[in-house]
Short mmCIF file of C-alpha atoms in Angstrom, two decimals:
data_model
loop_
_atom_site.label_atom_id
_atom_site.label_comp_id
_atom_site.label_asym_id
_atom_site.label_seq_id
_atom_site.Cartn_x
_atom_site.Cartn_y
_atom_site.Cartn_z
CA MET P 1 -8.76 17.85 -14.88
CA PRO P 2 -8.32 15.16 -17.86
CA ASP P 3 -7.49 12.14 -17.23
CA PRO P 4 -3.94 12.11 -18.24
CA ASP P 5 -4.08 8.64 -19.80
CA VAL P 6 -6.67 9.77 -22.05
CA MET P 7 -3.58 11.66 -23.69
CA ASN P 8 -1.85 8.77 -24.59
CA PRO P 9 -1.60 7.79 -27.63
CA PRO P 10 -3.80 4.76 -28.41
CA LEU P 11 -1.42 1.41 -28.40
CA PRO P 12 -0.90 -0.97 -31.39
CA PRO P 13 -4.29 -3.21 -31.34
CA ALA P 14 -2.20 -6.03 -30.89
CA ASP P 15 -0.49 -4.51 -27.76
CA ALA P 16 -4.56 -3.38 -27.01
CA ALA P 17 -5.21 -7.33 -27.10
CA VAL P 18 -2.82 -8.34 -24.94
CA ALA P 19 -3.31 -5.61 -22.24
CA ALA P 20 -7.15 -6.99 -22.54
CA ALA P 21 -6.57 -10.58 -22.04
CA LEU P 22 -4.05 -9.88 -19.22
CA ALA P 23 -6.90 -8.16 -17.55
CA ARG P 24 -8.83 -10.94 -18.23
CA LEU P 25 -6.85 -12.38 -15.55
CA ARG P 26 -8.12 -12.33 -11.98
CA PRO P 27 -5.34 -11.78 -8.95
CA ALA P 28 -5.16 -14.61 -6.73
CA PRO P 29 -7.22 -13.86 -2.97
CA ALA P 30 -5.48 -12.30 -1.01
CA PRO P 31 -4.16 -15.05 1.29
CA LEU P 32 -4.89 -12.05 4.18
CA ASP P 33 -6.57 -13.06 7.31
CA ARG P 34 -9.15 -10.43 7.36
CA ASP P 35 -10.22 -11.04 11.10
CA ARG P 36 -6.84 -10.55 12.28
CA LEU P 37 -6.18 -7.77 10.17
CA MET P 38 -9.60 -5.88 11.53
CA PHE P 39 -8.79 -7.17 14.70
CA ALA P 40 -5.35 -5.27 14.31
CA ALA P 41 -6.91 -2.07 13.33
CA GLY P 42 -9.26 -2.02 16.19
CA ALA P 43 -6.76 -2.61 18.33
CA GLU P 44 -4.57 0.24 16.05
CA SER P 45 -7.38 2.88 16.62
CA ARG P 46 -7.62 2.04 20.08
CA ARG P 47 -4.12 2.72 20.61
CA ASN P 48 -4.53 6.55 19.34
CA VAL P 49 -7.35 6.81 21.48
CA VAL P 50 -4.82 5.61 24.95
CA ARG P 51 -2.69 8.20 23.71
CA LEU P 52 -5.20 11.26 23.75
CA TRP P 53 -6.85 10.11 27.26
CA GLN P 54 -2.60 9.98 28.39
CA PHE P 55 -1.79 13.36 26.64
CA ALA P 56 -4.86 15.17 28.18
CA ALA P 57 -4.00 13.43 31.73
CA GLY P 58 -0.57 14.44 31.78
CA ILE P 59 -1.36 17.98 30.65
CA LEU P 60 -3.96 18.09 33.80
CA MET P 61 -1.59 16.67 35.46
CA ALA P 62 1.35 19.35 34.96
CA ALA P 63 -1.48 21.86 35.23
CA GLY P 64 -1.83 20.58 38.97
CA PHE P 65 1.78 20.03 40.27
CA ALA P 66 2.26 23.95 38.36
CA ALA P 67 -0.85 25.26 40.95
CA GLY P 68 0.71 23.82 43.86
CA VAL P 69 3.86 25.25 43.58
CA LEU P 70 2.60 28.48 42.95
CA TYR P 71 0.23 27.34 45.94
CA ALA P 72 3.19 26.50 47.79
CA GLN P 73 5.38 29.76 46.94
CA SER P 74 2.97 32.38 47.94
CA ALA P 75 2.26 30.99 51.16
CA LEU P 76 6.00 31.25 51.49
CA ARG P 77 6.49 34.87 50.98
CA GLU P 78 6.63 36.87 53.86
CA VAL P 79 3.43 38.71 54.22
CA PRO P 80 5.09 42.56 56.25
CA ALA P 81 2.42 43.15 59.78
CA VAL P 82 0.84 45.88 59.31
CA THR P 83 -0.23 48.08 62.31
CA ALA P 84 -3.19 50.22 63.08
CA PRO P 85 -2.44 54.06 63.99
CA ARG P 86 -3.93 54.59 67.17
CA MET W 1 -11.46 5.48 9.44
CA GLY W 2 -14.39 3.54 9.89
CA PRO W 3 -14.41 0.03 10.57
CA ASP W 4 -16.82 -0.69 7.66
CA GLU W 5 -14.54 1.67 4.79
CA LEU W 6 -11.90 -0.13 6.31
CA ALA W 7 -13.25 -3.85 5.33
CA GLU W 8 -14.07 -2.21 1.81
CA LEU W 9 -10.56 -0.81 0.66
CA VAL W 10 -9.13 -4.54 2.01
CA ASP W 11 -11.75 -6.41 0.08
CA ARG W 12 -11.72 -4.02 -3.09
CA HIS W 13 -7.94 -3.45 -3.01
CA ALA W 14 -6.44 -6.13 -1.37
CA ALA W 15 -5.59 -8.82 -4.33
CA ALA W 16 -4.13 -6.56 -6.36
CA LEU W 17 -1.69 -5.00 -3.55
CA VAL W 18 -0.38 -8.59 -3.10
CA LEU W 19 0.08 -9.10 -6.75
CA TYR W 20 1.38 -5.63 -6.81
CA ALA W 21 3.55 -6.65 -3.60
CA ARG W 22 4.76 -10.22 -4.85
CA GLN W 23 7.62 -8.87 -7.50
CA TRP W 24 9.77 -7.90 -4.96
CA CYS W 25 8.95 -9.74 -1.64
CA GLY W 26 8.23 -13.60 -0.72
CA SER W 27 5.78 -13.03 1.96
CA PRO W 28 3.56 -9.97 0.19
CA GLU W 29 0.88 -10.38 2.48
CA ASP W 30 2.21 -8.91 5.53
CA VAL W 31 3.35 -5.78 3.21
CA VAL W 32 -0.34 -5.37 2.97
CA GLN W 33 -1.36 -6.28 6.01
CA THR W 34 1.22 -3.19 7.11
CA ALA W 35 0.12 -1.11 5.00
CA PHE W 36 -3.48 -0.95 6.46
CA LEU W 37 -2.53 -0.50 10.22
CA LYS W 38 -0.44 2.38 8.75
CA LEU W 39 -3.06 3.50 6.77
CA VAL W 40 -5.40 2.84 10.79
CA ARG W 41 -2.72 4.76 12.22
CA LEU W 42 -3.25 7.95 10.56
CA ARG W 43 -4.61 11.25 11.83
CA ALA W 44 -5.96 12.61 8.11
CA ARG W 45 -6.89 10.23 5.56
CA PRO W 46 -4.58 10.49 2.60
CA ASP W 47 -5.59 12.90 -0.18
CA ASN W 48 -4.97 9.58 -2.65
CA LEU W 49 -6.03 7.01 -0.66
CA VAL W 50 -5.36 4.27 -3.28
CA PRO W 51 -1.86 5.00 -4.46
CA TRP W 52 -1.09 6.37 -1.57
CA LEU W 53 -1.34 2.45 -0.71
CA TYR W 54 0.82 1.07 -3.69
CA ARG W 55 3.59 3.35 -2.27
CA VAL W 56 3.52 2.25 1.16
CA VAL W 57 3.49 -0.86 -0.12
CA ARG W 58 5.55 -1.10 -2.45
CA ASN W 59 8.74 0.69 0.36
CA GLY W 60 6.96 -2.05 2.49
CA ALA W 61 8.85 -4.86 -0.39
CA ILE W 62 11.36 -3.46 -1.20
CA ASP W 63 12.53 -2.61 1.84
CA ALA W 64 11.29 -6.63 2.66
CA SER W 65 13.12 -7.91 -0.22
CA ARG W 66 15.82 -6.44 1.24
CA ALA W 67 15.66 -8.52 4.55
CA ALA W 68 15.29 -11.39 2.62
CA ARG W 69 18.42 -11.28 0.36
CA ARG W 70 19.86 -11.05 3.55
CA ARG W 71 18.54 -14.46 4.91
CA VAL W 72 19.59 -16.97 1.95
CA ARG W 73 17.99 -19.39 3.91
CA TYR W 74 14.75 -18.11 4.08
CA GLU W 75 14.99 -16.88 0.54
CA THR W 76 14.99 -20.48 -0.92
CA ALA W 77 12.11 -21.58 0.85
CA ALA W 78 9.80 -19.03 0.72
CA ALA W 79 10.95 -19.63 -3.69
CA ASP W 80 10.20 -23.00 -3.19
CA ARG W 81 6.59 -22.19 -1.47
CA ALA W 82 5.74 -19.48 -3.92
CA ALA W 83 1.88 -19.05 -4.55
CA PRO W 84 0.40 -17.89 -7.68
CA TRP W 85 0.39 -14.42 -9.13
CA PHE W 86 -3.53 -15.54 -10.77
CA ALA W 87 -6.21 -17.55 -9.76
CA PRO W 88 -7.38 -20.44 -12.14
CA PRO W 89 -8.98 -18.00 -15.38
CA ASP W 90 -13.18 -19.23 -15.62
CA ASP W 91 -12.49 -18.51 -19.12
CA PRO W 92 -10.65 -21.54 -20.57
CA THR W 93 -9.42 -19.79 -23.67
CA GLY W 94 -8.05 -17.30 -21.94
CA LEU W 95 -4.39 -16.34 -21.14
CA ASP W 96 -2.50 -19.06 -19.51
CA ALA W 97 -2.26 -17.90 -16.34
CA ARG W 98 0.97 -19.82 -15.45
CA ALA W 99 2.52 -18.33 -18.51
CA ALA W 100 1.38 -14.87 -17.80
CA ALA W 101 2.85 -14.98 -14.43
CA ASP W 102 6.35 -15.96 -16.15
CA ALA W 103 6.33 -13.73 -18.86
CA LEU W 104 5.62 -11.26 -16.03
CA THR W 105 8.70 -11.85 -13.95
CA SER W 106 10.28 -11.47 -17.40
CA LEU W 107 9.99 -8.19 -17.40
CA PRO W 108 12.42 -5.44 -15.91
CA ASP W 109 10.77 -4.54 -12.44
CA GLU W 110 10.61 -1.10 -14.04
CA THR W 111 8.48 -1.97 -16.29
CA ARG W 112 6.22 -4.98 -14.64
CA GLU W 113 5.79 -2.80 -11.33
CA ILE W 114 3.88 -0.34 -13.76
CA VAL W 115 1.80 -2.61 -16.09
CA VAL W 116 0.25 -4.66 -12.54
CA ALA W 117 -0.41 -1.13 -11.45
CA HIS W 118 -2.18 -0.38 -14.24
CA LEU W 119 -4.41 -3.71 -15.10
CA TRP W 120 -4.95 -5.39 -12.03
CA GLY W 121 -4.85 -1.90 -9.67
CA GLY W 122 -6.67 0.52 -11.81
CA LEU W 123 -4.12 2.52 -11.29
CA THR W 124 -3.76 5.99 -14.03
CA PHE W 125 -0.38 7.01 -14.91
CA GLU W 126 -0.67 9.96 -13.39
CA GLN W 127 -1.41 8.25 -9.92
CA ILE W 128 1.44 5.61 -10.87
CA ALA W 129 3.83 8.65 -11.76
CA GLN W 130 3.00 9.86 -8.61
CA THR W 131 3.52 6.04 -6.54
CA LEU W 132 6.86 5.95 -8.60
CA GLY W 133 8.21 9.81 -8.11
CA SER W 134 8.27 9.58 -12.36
CA SER W 135 6.07 11.67 -15.03
CA ALA W 136 2.77 10.30 -16.68
CA ALA W 137 4.65 10.66 -20.16
CA THR W 138 7.41 7.87 -18.66
CA CYS W 139 5.19 5.75 -16.93
CA TYR W 140 3.14 5.28 -20.58
CA ARG W 141 6.07 4.89 -22.58
CA ARG W 142 7.85 1.62 -20.00
CA TYR W 143 3.90 0.65 -20.42
CA ALA W 144 3.42 0.26 -23.60
CA ALA W 145 6.99 -1.41 -24.10
CA GLY W 146 6.03 -3.96 -21.77
CA LEU W 147 3.20 -4.55 -23.96
CA ALA W 148 4.84 -4.65 -26.74
CA ALA W 149 7.73 -7.00 -24.49
CA LEU W 150 4.45 -9.48 -23.57
CA ARG W 151 2.82 -10.07 -26.90
CA LEU W 152 5.95 -11.18 -28.08
CA LYS W 153 6.05 -13.92 -25.05
CA LEU W 154 2.74 -14.48 -25.04
CA GLY W 155 2.45 -13.96 -28.59
CA ALA W 156 1.04 -17.50 -29.83
CA GLU W 157 -1.33 -17.14 -27.10
CA CYS W 158 -2.81 -14.12 -27.07
CA PRO W 159 -6.23 -13.56 -29.75
CA THR W 160 -5.77 -11.64 -32.58
CA PRO W 161 -8.16 -8.31 -32.53
CA THR W 162 -10.01 -8.84 -35.95
#
């Protein structure tokens, strides 16, 4: 895919000089607390892991509950007594 | 996303993202930090990571600006402690950082954000168009118009091509 910037008409030289002069300026350093950001990012990614663990535990608990209900129902079901013919 | 990759992204793009967000709001570092945290929360990495960051920062900065406008006192205090847009230039013969920031401030918002994203963010016009929901040709036209306006404002200070 061609770079769309290449397809644009060239800037007038005077404007290109302005762009070059501006581009030489460096943005002021970001007043970010990098350590705080990395710590918060670590906490966020950990939260995803916890959610996954909670989800798996929830599924297992639901499956256990369903199995218990089925077992209870089967235990309550009346089984007709069958006697052997004499 | 691993911590090393995140740290590299922060080191490479944080300053330009803060400059980009500064156009709209008085607390750009908070907006940029929130954008990085949103990135960490994503399950899948965005296809165009850097334009995605710029889009999230733009939306966050505009939201923050709306919230700040409702708190007039806060806005006044923020204006008083407005941080410089650019680091002091290494080259004393280059543009004056303060004059450049003032000239940029005078541009219409929709032009300034394109100039900032292209010159300091390094985004192509296609990427800027994705961020703004516009076309690359429109972005380029605005960029060219913005540079022409900046040349008029900064004309005396810009080196003329030989």
